[in-house]
Coordinates of C-alpha atoms and ligand atoms in Angstrom, one line a residue:
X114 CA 63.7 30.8 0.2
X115 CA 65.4 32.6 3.1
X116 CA 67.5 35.3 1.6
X117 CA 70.9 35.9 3.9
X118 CA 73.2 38.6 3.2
X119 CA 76.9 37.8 3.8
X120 CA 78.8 38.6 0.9
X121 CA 78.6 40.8 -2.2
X122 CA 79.6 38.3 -4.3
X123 CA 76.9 36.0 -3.5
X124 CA 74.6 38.5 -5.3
X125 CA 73.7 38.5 -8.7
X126 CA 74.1 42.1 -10.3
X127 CA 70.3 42.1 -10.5
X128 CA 70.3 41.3 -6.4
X129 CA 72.8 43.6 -5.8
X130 CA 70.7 46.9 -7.6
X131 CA 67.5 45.8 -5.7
X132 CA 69.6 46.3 -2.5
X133 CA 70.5 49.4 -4.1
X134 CA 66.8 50.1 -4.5
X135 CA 65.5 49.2 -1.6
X136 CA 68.2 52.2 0.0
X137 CA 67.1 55.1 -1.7
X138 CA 63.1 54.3 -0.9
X139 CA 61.6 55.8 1.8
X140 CA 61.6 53.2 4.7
X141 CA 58.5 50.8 4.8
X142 CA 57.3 49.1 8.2
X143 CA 59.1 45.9 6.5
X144 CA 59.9 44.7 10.4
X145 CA 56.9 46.2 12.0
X146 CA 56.4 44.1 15.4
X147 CA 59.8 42.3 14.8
X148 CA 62.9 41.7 16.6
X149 CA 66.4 41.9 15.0
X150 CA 69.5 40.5 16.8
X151 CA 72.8 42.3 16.7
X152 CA 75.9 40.4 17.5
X153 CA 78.8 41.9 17.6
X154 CA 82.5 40.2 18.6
X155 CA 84.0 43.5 17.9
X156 CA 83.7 47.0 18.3
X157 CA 81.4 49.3 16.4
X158 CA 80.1 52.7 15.9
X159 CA 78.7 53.3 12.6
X160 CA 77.4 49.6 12.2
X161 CA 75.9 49.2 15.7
X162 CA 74.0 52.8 15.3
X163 CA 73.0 52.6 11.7
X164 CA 71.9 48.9 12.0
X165 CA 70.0 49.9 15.4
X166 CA 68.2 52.9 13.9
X167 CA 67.3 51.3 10.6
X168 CA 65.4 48.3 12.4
X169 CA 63.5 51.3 14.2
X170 CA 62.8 52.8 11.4
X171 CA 61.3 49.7 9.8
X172 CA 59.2 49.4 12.5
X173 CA 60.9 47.0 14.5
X174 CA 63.2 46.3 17.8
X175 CA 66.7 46.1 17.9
X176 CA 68.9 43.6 20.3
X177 CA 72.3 44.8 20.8
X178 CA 74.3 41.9 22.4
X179 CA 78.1 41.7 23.0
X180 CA 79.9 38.2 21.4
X181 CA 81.6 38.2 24.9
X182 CA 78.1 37.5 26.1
X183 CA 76.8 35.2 24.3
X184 CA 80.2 33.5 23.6
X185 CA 80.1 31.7 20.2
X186 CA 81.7 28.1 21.0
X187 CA 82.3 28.7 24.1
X188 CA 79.4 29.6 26.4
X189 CA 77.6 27.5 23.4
X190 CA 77.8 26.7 20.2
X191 CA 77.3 29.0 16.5
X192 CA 74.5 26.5 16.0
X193 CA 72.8 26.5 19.4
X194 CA 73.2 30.5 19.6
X195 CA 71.2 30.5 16.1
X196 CA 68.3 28.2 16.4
X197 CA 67.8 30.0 19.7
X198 CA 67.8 33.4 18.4
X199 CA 66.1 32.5 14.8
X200 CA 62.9 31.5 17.5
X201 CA 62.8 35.4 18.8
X202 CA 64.1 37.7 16.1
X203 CA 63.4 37.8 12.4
X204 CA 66.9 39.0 11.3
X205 CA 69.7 37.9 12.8
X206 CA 73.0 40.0 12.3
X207 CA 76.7 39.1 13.7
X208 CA 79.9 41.3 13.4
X209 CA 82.3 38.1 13.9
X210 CA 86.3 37.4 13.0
X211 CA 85.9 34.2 11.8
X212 CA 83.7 34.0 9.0
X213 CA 82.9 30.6 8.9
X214 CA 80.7 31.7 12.0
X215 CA 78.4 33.6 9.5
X216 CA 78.4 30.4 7.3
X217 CA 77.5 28.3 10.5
X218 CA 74.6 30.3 11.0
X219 CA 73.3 30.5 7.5
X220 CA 73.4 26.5 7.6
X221 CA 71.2 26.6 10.8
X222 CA 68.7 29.6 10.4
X223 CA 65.4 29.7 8.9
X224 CA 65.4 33.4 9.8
X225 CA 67.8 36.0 7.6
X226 CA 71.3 36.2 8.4
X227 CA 73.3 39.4 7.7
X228 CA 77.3 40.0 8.0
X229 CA 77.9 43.1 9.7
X230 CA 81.8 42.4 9.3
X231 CA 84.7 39.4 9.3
X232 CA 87.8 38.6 8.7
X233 CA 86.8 37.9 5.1
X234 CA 84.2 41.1 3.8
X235 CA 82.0 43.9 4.8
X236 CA 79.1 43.9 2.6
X237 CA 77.2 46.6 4.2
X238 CA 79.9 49.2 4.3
X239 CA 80.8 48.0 0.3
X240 CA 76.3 49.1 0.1
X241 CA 77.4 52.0 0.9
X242 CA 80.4 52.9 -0.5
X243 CA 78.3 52.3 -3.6
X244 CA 75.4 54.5 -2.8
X245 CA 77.7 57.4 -2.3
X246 CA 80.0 57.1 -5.3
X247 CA 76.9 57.0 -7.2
X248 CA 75.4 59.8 -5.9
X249 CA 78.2 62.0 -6.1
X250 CA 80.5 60.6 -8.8
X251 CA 78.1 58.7 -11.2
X252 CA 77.0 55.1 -12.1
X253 CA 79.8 52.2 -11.2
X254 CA 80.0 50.7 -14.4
X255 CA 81.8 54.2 -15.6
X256 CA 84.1 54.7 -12.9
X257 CA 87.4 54.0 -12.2
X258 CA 88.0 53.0 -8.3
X259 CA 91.2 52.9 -6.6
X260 CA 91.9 51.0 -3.6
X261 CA 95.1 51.7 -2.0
X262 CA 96.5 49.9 1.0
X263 CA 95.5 46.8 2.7
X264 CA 93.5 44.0 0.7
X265 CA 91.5 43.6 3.8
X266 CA 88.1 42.5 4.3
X267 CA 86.3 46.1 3.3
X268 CA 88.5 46.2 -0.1
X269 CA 87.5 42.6 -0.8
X270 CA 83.8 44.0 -0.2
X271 CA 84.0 46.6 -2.4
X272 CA 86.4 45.2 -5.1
X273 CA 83.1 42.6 -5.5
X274 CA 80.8 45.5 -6.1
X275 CA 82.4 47.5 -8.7
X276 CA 83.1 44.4 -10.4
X277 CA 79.2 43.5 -10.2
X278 CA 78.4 46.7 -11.2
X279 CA 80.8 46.9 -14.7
X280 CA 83.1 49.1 -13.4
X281 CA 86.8 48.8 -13.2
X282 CA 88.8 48.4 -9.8
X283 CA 92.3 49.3 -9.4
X284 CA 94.4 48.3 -6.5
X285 CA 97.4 49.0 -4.9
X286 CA 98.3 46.7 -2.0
X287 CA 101.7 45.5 -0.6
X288 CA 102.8 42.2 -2.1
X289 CA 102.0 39.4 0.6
X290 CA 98.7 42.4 1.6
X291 CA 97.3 42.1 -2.2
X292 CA 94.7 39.4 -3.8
X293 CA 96.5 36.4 -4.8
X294 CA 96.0 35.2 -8.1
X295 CA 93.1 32.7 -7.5
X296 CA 91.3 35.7 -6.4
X297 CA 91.9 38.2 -9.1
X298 CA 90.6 35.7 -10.9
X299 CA 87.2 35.0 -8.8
X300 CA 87.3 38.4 -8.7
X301 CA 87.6 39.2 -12.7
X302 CA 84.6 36.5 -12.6
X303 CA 81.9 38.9 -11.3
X304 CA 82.7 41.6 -14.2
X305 CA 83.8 44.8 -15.1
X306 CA 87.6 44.6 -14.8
X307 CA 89.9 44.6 -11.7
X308 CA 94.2 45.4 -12.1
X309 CA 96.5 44.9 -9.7
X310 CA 99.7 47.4 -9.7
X311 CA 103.1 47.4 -9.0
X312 CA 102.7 51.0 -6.5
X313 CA 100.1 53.3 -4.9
X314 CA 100.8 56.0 -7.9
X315 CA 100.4 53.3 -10.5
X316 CA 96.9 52.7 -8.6
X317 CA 96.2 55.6 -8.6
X318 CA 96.7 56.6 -11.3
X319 CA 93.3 58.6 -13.1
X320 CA 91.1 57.2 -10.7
X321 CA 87.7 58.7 -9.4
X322 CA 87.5 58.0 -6.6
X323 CA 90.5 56.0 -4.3
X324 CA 89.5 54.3 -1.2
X325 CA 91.7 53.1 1.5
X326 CA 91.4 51.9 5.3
X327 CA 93.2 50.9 8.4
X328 CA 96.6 49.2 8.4
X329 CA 95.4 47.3 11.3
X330 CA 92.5 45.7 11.1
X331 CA 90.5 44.7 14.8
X332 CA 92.2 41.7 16.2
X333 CA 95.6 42.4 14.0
X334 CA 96.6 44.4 16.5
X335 CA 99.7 42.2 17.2
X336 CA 100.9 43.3 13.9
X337 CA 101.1 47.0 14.5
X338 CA 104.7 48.2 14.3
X339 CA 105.3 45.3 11.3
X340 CA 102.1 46.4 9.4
X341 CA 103.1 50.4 9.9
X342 CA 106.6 49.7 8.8
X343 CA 105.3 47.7 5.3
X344 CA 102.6 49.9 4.7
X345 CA 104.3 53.4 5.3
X346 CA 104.7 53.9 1.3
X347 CA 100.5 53.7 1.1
X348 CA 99.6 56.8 2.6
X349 CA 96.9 58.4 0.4
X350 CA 98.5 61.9 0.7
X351 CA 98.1 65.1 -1.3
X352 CA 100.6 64.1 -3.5
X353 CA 99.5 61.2 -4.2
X354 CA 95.9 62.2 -4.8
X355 CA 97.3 64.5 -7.5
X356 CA 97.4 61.5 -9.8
X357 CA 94.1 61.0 -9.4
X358 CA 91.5 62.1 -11.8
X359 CA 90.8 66.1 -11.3
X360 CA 88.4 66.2 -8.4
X361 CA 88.6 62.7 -7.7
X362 CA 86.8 61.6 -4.4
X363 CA 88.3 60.3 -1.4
X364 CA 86.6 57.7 0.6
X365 CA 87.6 55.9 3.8
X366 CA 84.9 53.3 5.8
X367 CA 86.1 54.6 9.2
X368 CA 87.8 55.0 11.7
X369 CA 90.4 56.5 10.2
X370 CA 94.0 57.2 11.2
X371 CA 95.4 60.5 10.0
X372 CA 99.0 60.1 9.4
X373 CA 99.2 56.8 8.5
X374 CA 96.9 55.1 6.2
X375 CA 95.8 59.1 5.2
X376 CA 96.8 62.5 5.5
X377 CA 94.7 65.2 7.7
X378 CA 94.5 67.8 4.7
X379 CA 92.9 65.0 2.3
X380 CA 90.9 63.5 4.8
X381 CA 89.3 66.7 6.1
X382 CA 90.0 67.9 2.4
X383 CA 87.4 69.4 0.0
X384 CA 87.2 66.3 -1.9
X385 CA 86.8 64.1 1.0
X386 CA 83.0 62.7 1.2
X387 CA 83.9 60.1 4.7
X388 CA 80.9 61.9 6.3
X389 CA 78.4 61.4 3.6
X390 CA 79.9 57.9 2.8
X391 CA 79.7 56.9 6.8
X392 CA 75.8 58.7 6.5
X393 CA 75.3 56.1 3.8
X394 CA 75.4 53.5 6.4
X395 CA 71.9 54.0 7.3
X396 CA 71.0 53.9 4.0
X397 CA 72.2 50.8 3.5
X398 CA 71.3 48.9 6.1
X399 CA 67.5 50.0 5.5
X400 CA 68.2 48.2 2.2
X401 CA 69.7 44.8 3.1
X402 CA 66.8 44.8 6.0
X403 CA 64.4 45.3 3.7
X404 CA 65.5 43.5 0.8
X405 CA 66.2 40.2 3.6
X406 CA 62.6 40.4 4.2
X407 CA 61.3 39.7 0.9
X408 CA 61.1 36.2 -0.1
X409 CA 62.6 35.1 -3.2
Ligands
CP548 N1 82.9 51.2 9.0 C1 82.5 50.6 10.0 O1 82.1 49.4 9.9 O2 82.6 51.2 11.2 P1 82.3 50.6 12.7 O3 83.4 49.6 12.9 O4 82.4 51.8 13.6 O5 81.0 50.0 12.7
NVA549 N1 89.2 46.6 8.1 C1 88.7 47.2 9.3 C2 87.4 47.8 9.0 C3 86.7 48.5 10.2 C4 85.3 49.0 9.9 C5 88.6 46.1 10.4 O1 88.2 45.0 10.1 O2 88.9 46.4 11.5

């Protein structure tokens, strides 16, 4: 069966830790000879470079094609676009805003499809958020994570992961910007334990490690002043890092705005591991590249 990659939760625990796996090997010519489509409808830097170089270090050749140039339904459709592509490439992999595009494509392709971002998750950037709190903070299934800010598409990523993975998620999110209850409860599904609190500091509160991201998310950008006004209590500051557990980590997918969603001293802090975590990306994406390429 083709394996696809779109969102955590669409990985068992076991699926999830061969990803894992697959990372941390040293890289096998898994696409040796192949061609791998990259598709992105938005901007990128760590997924378009880490994507790029992990097919090249597979062994195989990277496409790099703007959405505005192919135009999904417009110029043609999801479905054309695939069947197309699935004829010249072995992996196909599409950074879109509307999900249902990367469902469209799974329906269609006999050749792997993997989300490199939507409106609805991140999987790859959850891969390796993972990978770096367990290198540097310990296994998952004994950490506490915070999440504070925006239930966005990363958070919904990696809220699926520590959940896989036994641990316990805590987040902090505006009302009307948190999960709803439908959700907590797919997401209290998966495992481990996820709470959702009244504040940041409740979040916060003992955590390992506490995550955060933009306010604005790409194509929100409408939203700005109304989405800095209702988020300006959810900066992850020093004061509110002093709840956290001692040492706790701080971790941020990037780009990152200092002053608003963080401050300058704890993102450029001592206990800030954003480079590492954003180096992880590579990591990753060797791993759901080669873990796409086995057949189940
Ligand atoms: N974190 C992340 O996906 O970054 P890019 O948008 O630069 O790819
Ligand atoms: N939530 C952000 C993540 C960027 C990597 C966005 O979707 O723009």
């Amino acid at each position: 069966m083709t394996r696809h990659l779109v969102d955590i939760a669409s990985l068992s625990a076991v699926q999830l830790r061969e990803i894992l796996n697959f990372s941390i090997e040293a890289p096998k010519a898994a696409l040796s000879g192949k061609g791998v489509a990259l598709i992105f409808e938005k901007p990128s830097n760590r997924t378009r470079h880490s994507m790029e170089m992990a097919v090249v270090q597979l062994g195989g050749h990277p496409v790099y094609t703007r959405g505005e140039e192919i135009g999904l339904d417009m110029r043609e459709s999801v479905e054309d676009v695939t069947r197309i592509m699935a004829g010249y490439h072995a992996v196909i992999a599409a950074r879109v805003f509307r999900h249902s595009f990367i469902e469209r494509m799974v329906a269609v392709s006999d050749v792997p499809i993997i989300n490199m971002l939507s409106d609805a998750s991140h999987p790859l950037q959850a891969l390796a958020d993972v990978i770096t709190m367990e290198e540097l903070v310990g296994s998952v299934s004994g950490l506490t994570v915070a999440w504070i800010g925006d239930y966005n598409n990363v958070a919904r990523s990696l809220t699926e992961a520590v959940c896989l993975l036994g641990g316990t998620m805590s987040l902090g999110c505006p009302s009307a910007y948190d999960a709803d209850d439908d959700e907590l409860a797919r997401l209290a599904s998966l495992g481990g334990s996820v709470r959702q609190c009244a504040s940041p500091q409740e979040a916060i509160a003992g955590a390992d490690v506490v995550h955060t991201d933009t306010w604005i998310s790409m194509g929100q950008e409408k939203e700005s002043a109304m989405r800095r006004k209702i988020f300006s209590k959810y900066c992850v500051n020093a004061s509110l890092m002093a709840l956290a557990a001692p040492n706790a980590k701080f971790m941020h997918c990037m780009p990152a705005h200092r002053g608003e969603e963080v401050s300058a001293d704890v993102f450029d802090g001592p206990n800030s591991v954003v480079i590492q975590q954003g180096h992880h990306r590579l990591t990753a994406a060797r791993g759901a590249l080669k873990w796409v390429m086995e057949k189940s």
